């Protein structure tokens, strides 16, 4: 436990944890202090897809990339699962996740192997996977076994399943970053040329960062489809900006090399709670996108200002 | 260091020609595909290639081409502008709502819409240059901000309209020539002239290829970037106004279909996505190519999904073509 | 045995390495010497897998190696330490040491505690007093270089390549390395050693290979290769001569620098006379580049003042400096000097255009005037290019440098700042640059130039300021000015540290 605490303290996530705590307290008070595991579970259910797709974006940003196709990959995986569930639960899930891995591998091939621009490549694959999702499932629907949703809403060990999954994905991310792969991801983001010269197989590691991102996005899409009891070919659009937002809010600079998965989880929580607070404040949906945009710009801009200040002090 | 620096003029010319072709592989290839598509269409539907039809496709290309002016400049500067989706929608809504379909209010609406676009672009430029926010985050965030602002402004349902006098610019004809196409040609000439023969154009290409070198040479990079994003906002606003004039009204999400094609047109035009290399001429071909492709795909009844896949595939193909003909120079 | 067989490499117009072959036996330390741009770094980079040879082959213990990347070289036991460091600044010392192979804990997780413990054991074994948890970015250059050497030696390579790996080491650190190299020799390892300092070649190496203009001129046992012979082979001339005659500077002060404080600079005070060529010396990275950049307005100053012809300057950016008549040719030609994709003409007139010359109303470029200016400059400076339209990347380093110089000469600067501009430039161009700089000085231009080559400092400068730790340690002029005096002053602060 102390190790956990110290790892949070040492990371750049501290600010995000503080903001989250503040927002969570506000949320709690507004809710009239009726805090319960049900509430926490509810929040976890809402935030989980964003956490997972945010983690996906995190691994790509870590190696100085960006992936705009993660949302559409979610849509493909969710739609595939919704269409394929009649064939059996296991093959449906396997194919849905494999689609994510494949999509990530395509991005990785074009970006890491052929050194094409991440922005344009993923813009293009965004269009491709958006199209594929529409072909697989032209309108939201499909069949999701009720049993799966029951599993997701169950409360093993008195804890809501979604909360367990949330912690699980956070641990998964932290574990990946504790391996040699994670260390090399940070090395590439820190100084690509030095990493290459040190013997790190930069192209291969970067490729796997995109594959991992594709896989995680597919997980997020699958979860979204199951929890809403339907596949949807168009859910992706709503996740492109927030996934980057979660990464940025989590204290991860877009030039890569730094930041922790816990920070990203916090970033996702912050964005989601802000959404809930807006709902409570009875503000129209319109504000959500406006505020998301403003937050993203302000946070990145503030980081730039902070860096200047730090430079000025270091002088 | 001792190799000969003199070579036969023939060899020189050949080398120059090869370099010229390599730098324009993607636009030339798409030009070839355009011709191929036209031939195939004419065979399958005789009479497809007519003056009226060509003019019609050119007219449709003009919206994309004008929206892509700013994108070309931004990409040449080494950035990207993802905010044009809602800039187009937002400014179209401003135009329609301010002018209220009344001829007398047309100019006021136009001025309001263009000013809105310009301000959006300038803010993008300030964020990118002064605050060093990465272009993708700045413009993606800005896109969301405008989306929210537009929804608030229109309260979710755009109102107003465009008077017939205004629609003339988008739908009118002078003889066999569409007014819109003539406008596009005039703008194209202006952009190409600015890029090729002015100081500002040189500076833009310099900033795009290597901002550090350009800064160390005494260029005020921030001004160049602010101007470029400002122009991008302006060109998106113009596209929005024209598109609203064409449709007679504004509607939410009307700009969404422009972002990817605008970037694609620039990439197909052979510009380097890392900045500093390319021009507007290629973008014109790219815009025409994509419009023709979209038209054909909808004629042969491809679903929206299949169109998305083909669109993405075309962009990747263009990227690969640029990559292998121009080298992977970043 | 490491055998290099007929390797050859071209970069655009530069034929960097021509048909080089040599052997290095096990237990041998081979020194590779040559002037800047002689091609020794390219040879080493091919051995290290950083660049692939166009022709020829590399064999180790009889096996032909196909090296496509540094990691390929590593798997064959070839490990290299370059002057540009290959450590990742935002990671800790321990992370850098275990980047490829770390102690595992459970489920592939790196055992941090053990990694730190093992790292401190390693550092102790090599007598380095560095905390394993320190971020590499925060360490001084010399320590970083030592960590990198340790990292390579720890991997127990068959071939260890040290490319200018001593450039920021002090004397005690160099003797530390000498002990290390001796141990490797005793363990039958092969060491390839590149250095600019002859005394290091003398103490480290068993054999010496001399390169000039991309060719291997001679390989001989160390005793058969005294310094003067090596220098003659390297330069193709005797040690003396090759520089234009010095002209005494004019009276007065052109540039007055008073108590500058800034990043890597402290209490820097000096003045520059009109027509004076002022050299900056010292070890690599002691604040010389920072000083030049501060004078060009690129680095923000914490204190002090700069005055040109008695008028104080406000330097908020290059534009202010340029406006006042100060020009700067940067150290990194490829990343800071030229637009590689653009033509000779584009590069040559870029600054003038930015200042508004060569353009008329609405910023329209005056093409005819531009063409004439460019053609005249190509002719005057004997720039080897097909035409002004040729992409500058097709030119050799020396010719690129001439284009860059011309870019600033067009604005007729009062003060010219040169940041190691002859590095990687061929000899004949170097001499042209020396002549050019001297001619400018004769016209009254003040020149401040940093060079990593002491020979050049002694030959060209009227006065040399030796810098260490961001301070001017010594000013040498007239009869005091010699290579030995510069080296002494440069190391002065480090002896015994």
mmCIF file of C-alpha atoms in Angstrom, chain C residues 99-354:
data_model
loop_
_atom_site.group_PDB
_atom_site.id
_atom_site.type_symbol
_atom_site.label_atom_id
_atom_site.label_comp_id
_atom_site.label_asym_id
_atom_site.label_seq_id
_atom_site.Cartn_x
_atom_site.Cartn_y
_atom_site.Cartn_z
ATOM 1 C CA UNK C 99 16.982 -0.777 -20.634
ATOM 2 C CA UNK C 100 17.493 -4.044 -22.514
ATOM 3 C CA UNK C 101 17.860 -6.500 -19.663
ATOM 4 C CA UNK C 102 16.475 -5.913 -16.210
ATOM 5 C CA UNK C 103 16.122 -8.143 -13.157
ATOM 6 C CA UNK C 104 12.655 -9.665 -13.304
ATOM 7 C CA UNK C 105 10.386 -9.925 -10.349
ATOM 8 C CA UNK C 106 7.074 -11.684 -10.805
ATOM 9 C CA UNK C 107 5.014 -11.748 -13.991
ATOM 10 C CA UNK C 108 7.622 -9.940 -16.083
ATOM 11 C CA UNK C 109 7.575 -6.939 -13.784
ATOM 12 C CA UNK C 110 10.925 -5.294 -13.355
ATOM 13 C CA UNK C 111 12.102 -5.623 -9.782
ATOM 14 C CA UNK C 112 12.888 -1.980 -9.121
ATOM 15 C CA UNK C 113 14.518 -2.473 -5.779
ATOM 16 C CA UNK C 114 16.820 -5.129 -7.151
ATOM 17 C CA UNK C 115 17.554 -3.077 -10.250
ATOM 18 C CA UNK C 116 18.609 -0.150 -8.088
ATOM 19 C CA UNK C 117 20.696 -2.402 -5.862
ATOM 20 C CA UNK C 118 22.423 -4.038 -8.814
ATOM 21 C CA UNK C 119 22.942 -0.691 -10.476
ATOM 22 C CA UNK C 120 24.642 0.711 -7.422
ATOM 23 C CA UNK C 121 26.804 -2.411 -7.246
ATOM 24 C CA UNK C 122 27.869 -1.891 -10.838
ATOM 25 C CA UNK C 123 28.550 1.808 -10.318
ATOM 26 C CA UNK C 124 30.578 0.974 -7.231
ATOM 27 C CA UNK C 125 32.543 -1.688 -9.059
ATOM 28 C CA UNK C 126 33.570 0.933 -11.587
ATOM 29 C CA UNK C 127 34.296 3.450 -8.839
ATOM 30 C CA UNK C 128 31.596 5.864 -9.912
ATOM 31 C CA UNK C 129 29.975 7.959 -7.230
ATOM 32 C CA UNK C 130 26.579 8.366 -8.849
ATOM 33 C CA UNK C 131 23.148 7.650 -7.362
ATOM 34 C CA UNK C 132 21.320 4.970 -9.413
ATOM 35 C CA UNK C 133 18.027 6.786 -8.864
ATOM 36 C CA UNK C 134 19.298 10.084 -10.296
ATOM 37 C CA UNK C 135 17.715 11.218 -13.527
ATOM 38 C CA UNK C 136 20.313 11.155 -16.282
ATOM 39 C CA UNK C 137 19.198 14.592 -17.464
ATOM 40 C CA UNK C 138 20.374 16.117 -14.180
ATOM 41 C CA UNK C 139 23.918 14.708 -14.339
ATOM 42 C CA UNK C 140 26.956 16.532 -15.733
ATOM 43 C CA UNK C 141 28.086 15.546 -19.212
ATOM 44 C CA UNK C 142 31.221 13.736 -18.065
ATOM 45 C CA UNK C 143 29.280 11.466 -15.708
ATOM 46 C CA UNK C 144 26.777 10.657 -18.407
ATOM 47 C CA UNK C 145 29.567 9.644 -20.709
ATOM 48 C CA UNK C 146 31.034 7.409 -17.998
ATOM 49 C CA UNK C 147 27.684 5.764 -17.323
ATOM 50 C CA UNK C 148 27.345 4.975 -20.980
ATOM 51 C CA UNK C 149 30.810 3.477 -21.132
ATOM 52 C CA UNK C 150 30.001 1.379 -18.076
ATOM 53 C CA UNK C 151 26.754 0.221 -19.618
ATOM 54 C CA UNK C 152 28.575 -0.995 -22.695
ATOM 55 C CA UNK C 153 31.452 -2.631 -20.850
ATOM 56 C CA UNK C 154 28.977 -4.385 -18.522
ATOM 57 C CA UNK C 155 27.434 -6.131 -21.512
ATOM 58 C CA UNK C 156 30.846 -7.696 -22.093
ATOM 59 C CA UNK C 157 31.161 -6.924 -25.800
ATOM 60 C CA UNK C 158 33.642 -8.586 -28.150
ATOM 61 C CA UNK C 159 34.189 -5.251 -29.846
ATOM 62 C CA UNK C 160 33.870 -1.974 -27.989
ATOM 63 C CA UNK C 161 33.693 1.162 -30.092
ATOM 64 C CA UNK C 162 34.528 4.444 -28.369
ATOM 65 C CA UNK C 163 33.778 7.334 -30.733
ATOM 66 C CA UNK C 164 35.013 10.562 -29.139
ATOM 67 C CA UNK C 165 33.806 9.080 -25.905
ATOM 68 C CA UNK C 166 36.360 11.132 -23.987
ATOM 69 C CA UNK C 167 35.234 14.502 -25.340
ATOM 70 C CA UNK C 168 33.804 15.665 -22.022
ATOM 71 C CA UNK C 169 35.998 13.718 -19.611
ATOM 72 C CA UNK C 170 38.505 15.444 -17.362
ATOM 73 C CA UNK C 171 42.011 14.139 -16.789
ATOM 74 C CA UNK C 172 41.250 11.875 -13.846
ATOM 75 C CA UNK C 173 38.254 10.509 -15.745
ATOM 76 C CA UNK C 174 40.430 9.774 -18.749
ATOM 77 C CA UNK C 175 42.857 7.768 -16.636
ATOM 78 C CA UNK C 176 39.831 5.916 -15.250
ATOM 79 C CA UNK C 177 38.961 4.998 -18.812
ATOM 80 C CA UNK C 178 42.550 4.031 -19.562
ATOM 81 C CA UNK C 179 42.446 1.457 -16.753
ATOM 82 C CA UNK C 180 39.159 0.137 -18.112
ATOM 83 C CA UNK C 181 40.512 -0.193 -21.637
ATOM 84 C CA UNK C 182 43.588 -2.000 -20.329
ATOM 85 C CA UNK C 183 41.334 -4.525 -18.594
ATOM 86 C CA UNK C 184 39.430 -5.108 -21.827
ATOM 87 C CA UNK C 185 42.670 -5.655 -23.703
ATOM 88 C CA UNK C 186 43.732 -8.206 -21.116
ATOM 89 C CA UNK C 187 40.414 -9.969 -21.574
ATOM 90 C CA UNK C 188 41.129 -10.358 -25.304
ATOM 91 C CA UNK C 189 38.516 -7.818 -26.382
ATOM 92 C CA UNK C 190 38.836 -5.521 -29.378
ATOM 93 C CA UNK C 191 38.604 -1.789 -28.805
ATOM 94 C CA UNK C 192 38.178 0.788 -31.577
ATOM 95 C CA UNK C 193 39.085 4.184 -30.251
ATOM 96 C CA UNK C 194 38.532 7.586 -31.804
ATOM 97 C CA UNK C 195 39.815 10.738 -30.206
ATOM 98 C CA UNK C 196 40.965 14.185 -31.146
ATOM 99 C CA UNK C 197 43.581 14.218 -28.426
ATOM 100 C CA UNK C 198 46.850 12.676 -29.429
ATOM 101 C CA UNK C 199 48.017 11.979 -25.859
ATOM 102 C CA UNK C 200 45.000 9.711 -25.430
ATOM 103 C CA UNK C 201 45.752 7.855 -28.646
ATOM 104 C CA UNK C 202 49.306 7.495 -27.377
ATOM 105 C CA UNK C 203 48.333 6.035 -24.012
ATOM 106 C CA UNK C 204 45.377 3.885 -25.139
ATOM 107 C CA UNK C 205 46.279 2.351 -28.477
ATOM 108 C CA UNK C 206 48.391 -0.500 -29.796
ATOM 109 C CA UNK C 207 47.844 0.343 -33.416
ATOM 110 C CA UNK C 208 46.870 3.524 -35.196
ATOM 111 C CA UNK C 209 44.911 3.849 -38.430
ATOM 112 C CA UNK C 210 45.005 7.238 -40.158
ATOM 113 C CA UNK C 211 42.223 8.453 -42.426
ATOM 114 C CA UNK C 212 42.096 11.359 -44.802
ATOM 115 C CA UNK C 213 39.325 12.413 -47.174
ATOM 116 C CA UNK C 214 37.452 9.156 -46.723
ATOM 117 C CA UNK C 215 40.460 6.961 -47.401
ATOM 118 C CA UNK C 216 42.549 4.910 -45.041
ATOM 119 C CA UNK C 217 46.042 6.307 -45.565
ATOM 120 C CA UNK C 218 48.044 4.097 -43.280
ATOM 121 C CA UNK C 219 47.838 1.577 -40.457
ATOM 122 C CA UNK C 220 50.854 1.080 -38.225
ATOM 123 C CA UNK C 221 51.828 -0.055 -34.751
ATOM 124 C CA UNK C 222 51.738 2.794 -32.256
ATOM 125 C CA UNK C 223 55.543 3.046 -31.812
ATOM 126 C CA UNK C 224 55.972 3.389 -35.552
ATOM 127 C CA UNK C 225 53.571 6.304 -35.639
ATOM 128 C CA UNK C 226 54.833 9.350 -33.799
ATOM 129 C CA UNK C 227 52.570 12.363 -33.538
ATOM 130 C CA UNK C 228 54.153 14.483 -36.242
ATOM 131 C CA UNK C 229 53.949 11.634 -38.710
ATOM 132 C CA UNK C 230 50.275 11.061 -37.889
ATOM 133 C CA UNK C 231 49.493 14.761 -38.287
ATOM 134 C CA UNK C 232 51.289 14.836 -41.626
ATOM 135 C CA UNK C 233 49.317 11.840 -42.812
ATOM 136 C CA UNK C 234 46.046 13.281 -41.521
ATOM 137 C CA UNK C 235 46.423 16.686 -43.109
ATOM 138 C CA UNK C 236 48.614 15.817 -46.038
ATOM 139 C CA UNK C 237 50.797 18.733 -45.036
ATOM 140 C CA UNK C 238 53.158 19.784 -42.302
ATOM 141 C CA UNK C 239 51.760 21.070 -39.037
ATOM 142 C CA UNK C 240 52.522 24.685 -39.764
ATOM 143 C CA UNK C 241 50.913 26.973 -42.289
ATOM 144 C CA UNK C 242 47.557 26.870 -43.987
ATOM 145 C CA UNK C 243 46.124 29.929 -42.281
ATOM 146 C CA UNK C 244 45.906 33.437 -43.655
ATOM 147 C CA UNK C 245 48.317 35.900 -42.035
ATOM 148 C CA UNK C 246 46.950 37.595 -38.952
ATOM 149 C CA UNK C 247 46.194 41.303 -39.059
ATOM 150 C CA UNK C 248 46.151 43.332 -35.857
ATOM 151 C CA UNK C 249 42.609 44.407 -34.973
ATOM 152 C CA UNK C 250 41.615 48.058 -35.029
ATOM 153 C CA UNK C 251 41.383 50.285 -32.017
ATOM 154 C CA UNK C 252 38.187 50.633 -30.027
ATOM 155 C CA UNK C 253 35.383 48.392 -28.930
ATOM 156 C CA UNK C 254 32.854 46.949 -31.345
ATOM 157 C CA UNK C 255 30.971 44.638 -29.000
ATOM 158 C CA UNK C 256 31.078 45.061 -25.237
ATOM 159 C CA UNK C 257 29.832 42.158 -23.157
ATOM 160 C CA UNK C 258 29.495 42.861 -19.481
ATOM 161 C CA UNK C 259 28.768 40.342 -16.731
ATOM 162 C CA UNK C 260 26.433 38.099 -18.710
ATOM 163 C CA UNK C 261 24.435 35.648 -16.629
ATOM 164 C CA UNK C 262 22.290 33.022 -18.245
ATOM 165 C CA UNK C 263 21.868 29.326 -18.800
ATOM 166 C CA UNK C 264 25.379 27.817 -18.594
ATOM 167 C CA UNK C 265 26.896 31.325 -18.400
ATOM 168 C CA UNK C 266 28.209 33.203 -15.419
ATOM 169 C CA UNK C 267 30.014 36.522 -15.109
ATOM 170 C CA UNK C 268 31.013 36.547 -18.745
ATOM 171 C CA UNK C 269 32.803 39.785 -19.543
ATOM 172 C CA UNK C 270 34.863 40.592 -22.602
ATOM 173 C CA UNK C 271 35.059 43.009 -25.473
ATOM 174 C CA UNK C 272 35.560 42.584 -29.172
ATOM 175 C CA UNK C 273 37.462 45.073 -31.305
ATOM 176 C CA UNK C 274 36.506 45.891 -34.884
ATOM 177 C CA UNK C 275 38.369 43.565 -37.194
ATOM 178 C CA UNK C 276 39.182 41.144 -34.411
ATOM 179 C CA UNK C 277 38.813 37.390 -34.706
ATOM 180 C CA UNK C 278 38.053 36.090 -31.253
ATOM 181 C CA UNK C 279 38.220 32.330 -30.678
ATOM 182 C CA UNK C 280 36.299 30.447 -27.995
ATOM 183 C CA UNK C 281 38.072 27.352 -26.707
ATOM 184 C CA UNK C 282 37.734 24.773 -23.986
ATOM 185 C CA UNK C 283 36.235 21.322 -23.656
ATOM 186 C CA UNK C 284 33.023 20.516 -25.425
ATOM 187 C CA UNK C 285 29.908 21.962 -23.797
ATOM 188 C CA UNK C 286 31.438 24.503 -21.440
ATOM 189 C CA UNK C 287 29.110 27.334 -22.419
ATOM 190 C CA UNK C 288 30.652 28.384 -25.735
ATOM 191 C CA UNK C 289 27.536 27.660 -27.790
ATOM 192 C CA UNK C 290 25.399 29.238 -25.072
ATOM 193 C CA UNK C 291 27.467 32.412 -25.202
ATOM 194 C CA UNK C 292 27.087 32.708 -28.973
ATOM 195 C CA UNK C 293 23.379 32.001 -28.750
ATOM 196 C CA UNK C 294 22.907 34.519 -25.959
ATOM 197 C CA UNK C 295 24.574 37.166 -28.114
ATOM 198 C CA UNK C 296 22.174 36.245 -30.925
ATOM 199 C CA UNK C 297 19.176 36.682 -28.605
ATOM 200 C CA UNK C 298 18.192 33.014 -28.637
ATOM 201 C CA UNK C 299 18.927 32.282 -24.994
ATOM 202 C CA UNK C 300 17.318 34.481 -22.374
ATOM 203 C CA UNK C 301 19.728 36.336 -20.126
ATOM 204 C CA UNK C 302 19.401 36.622 -16.371
ATOM 205 C CA UNK C 303 21.696 39.582 -16.094
ATOM 206 C CA UNK C 304 24.460 41.599 -17.647
ATOM 207 C CA UNK C 305 24.482 43.724 -20.742
ATOM 208 C CA UNK C 306 25.588 43.708 -24.336
ATOM 209 C CA UNK C 307 26.504 46.863 -26.212
ATOM 210 C CA UNK C 308 27.284 47.249 -29.889
ATOM 211 C CA UNK C 309 29.372 50.289 -30.833
ATOM 212 C CA UNK C 310 28.569 51.707 -27.418
ATOM 213 C CA UNK C 311 24.807 51.366 -27.800
ATOM 214 C CA UNK C 312 23.183 48.889 -25.377
ATOM 215 C CA UNK C 313 21.202 46.123 -27.085
ATOM 216 C CA UNK C 314 17.915 44.556 -26.083
ATOM 217 C CA UNK C 315 18.106 40.999 -27.358
ATOM 218 C CA UNK C 316 14.677 39.376 -27.166
ATOM 219 C CA UNK C 317 15.136 37.188 -30.200
ATOM 220 C CA UNK C 318 17.203 36.645 -33.323
ATOM 221 C CA UNK C 319 15.327 39.461 -34.980
ATOM 222 C CA UNK C 320 16.719 42.025 -32.539
ATOM 223 C CA UNK C 321 20.234 40.705 -33.017
ATOM 224 C CA UNK C 322 19.921 40.636 -36.787
ATOM 225 C CA UNK C 323 18.500 44.143 -36.770
ATOM 226 C CA UNK C 324 21.544 45.329 -34.826
ATOM 227 C CA UNK C 325 23.881 43.668 -37.302
ATOM 228 C CA UNK C 326 24.747 40.411 -35.530
ATOM 229 C CA UNK C 327 24.719 37.169 -37.534
ATOM 230 C CA UNK C 328 24.978 33.613 -36.238
ATOM 231 C CA UNK C 329 25.912 30.429 -38.095
ATOM 232 C CA UNK C 330 24.777 27.572 -35.856
ATOM 233 C CA UNK C 331 26.534 24.404 -34.789
ATOM 234 C CA UNK C 332 24.088 21.862 -36.147
ATOM 235 C CA UNK C 333 24.042 22.633 -39.821
ATOM 236 C CA UNK C 334 21.432 20.044 -40.732
ATOM 237 C CA UNK C 335 18.902 20.764 -38.014
ATOM 238 C CA UNK C 336 19.523 24.460 -37.352
ATOM 239 C CA UNK C 337 21.246 25.836 -40.398
ATOM 240 C CA UNK C 338 19.724 24.768 -43.679
ATOM 241 C CA UNK C 339 16.368 23.753 -45.080
ATOM 242 C CA UNK C 340 17.533 20.407 -46.463
ATOM 243 C CA UNK C 341 14.614 20.007 -48.855
ATOM 244 C CA UNK C 342 14.964 23.460 -50.328
ATOM 245 C CA UNK C 343 17.160 24.810 -53.069
ATOM 246 C CA UNK C 344 20.472 26.603 -52.747
ATOM 247 C CA UNK C 345 18.779 29.867 -53.705
ATOM 248 C CA UNK C 346 15.941 29.437 -51.185
ATOM 249 C CA UNK C 347 18.457 28.880 -48.400
ATOM 250 C CA UNK C 348 20.772 31.652 -49.478
ATOM 251 C CA UNK C 349 18.187 34.418 -49.655
ATOM 252 C CA UNK C 350 15.878 33.279 -46.853
ATOM 253 C CA UNK C 351 17.175 35.672 -44.190
ATOM 254 C CA UNK C 352 17.353 38.625 -46.567
ATOM 255 C CA UNK C 353 13.774 37.999 -47.607
ATOM 256 C CA UNK C 354 12.680 37.732 -44.003
#
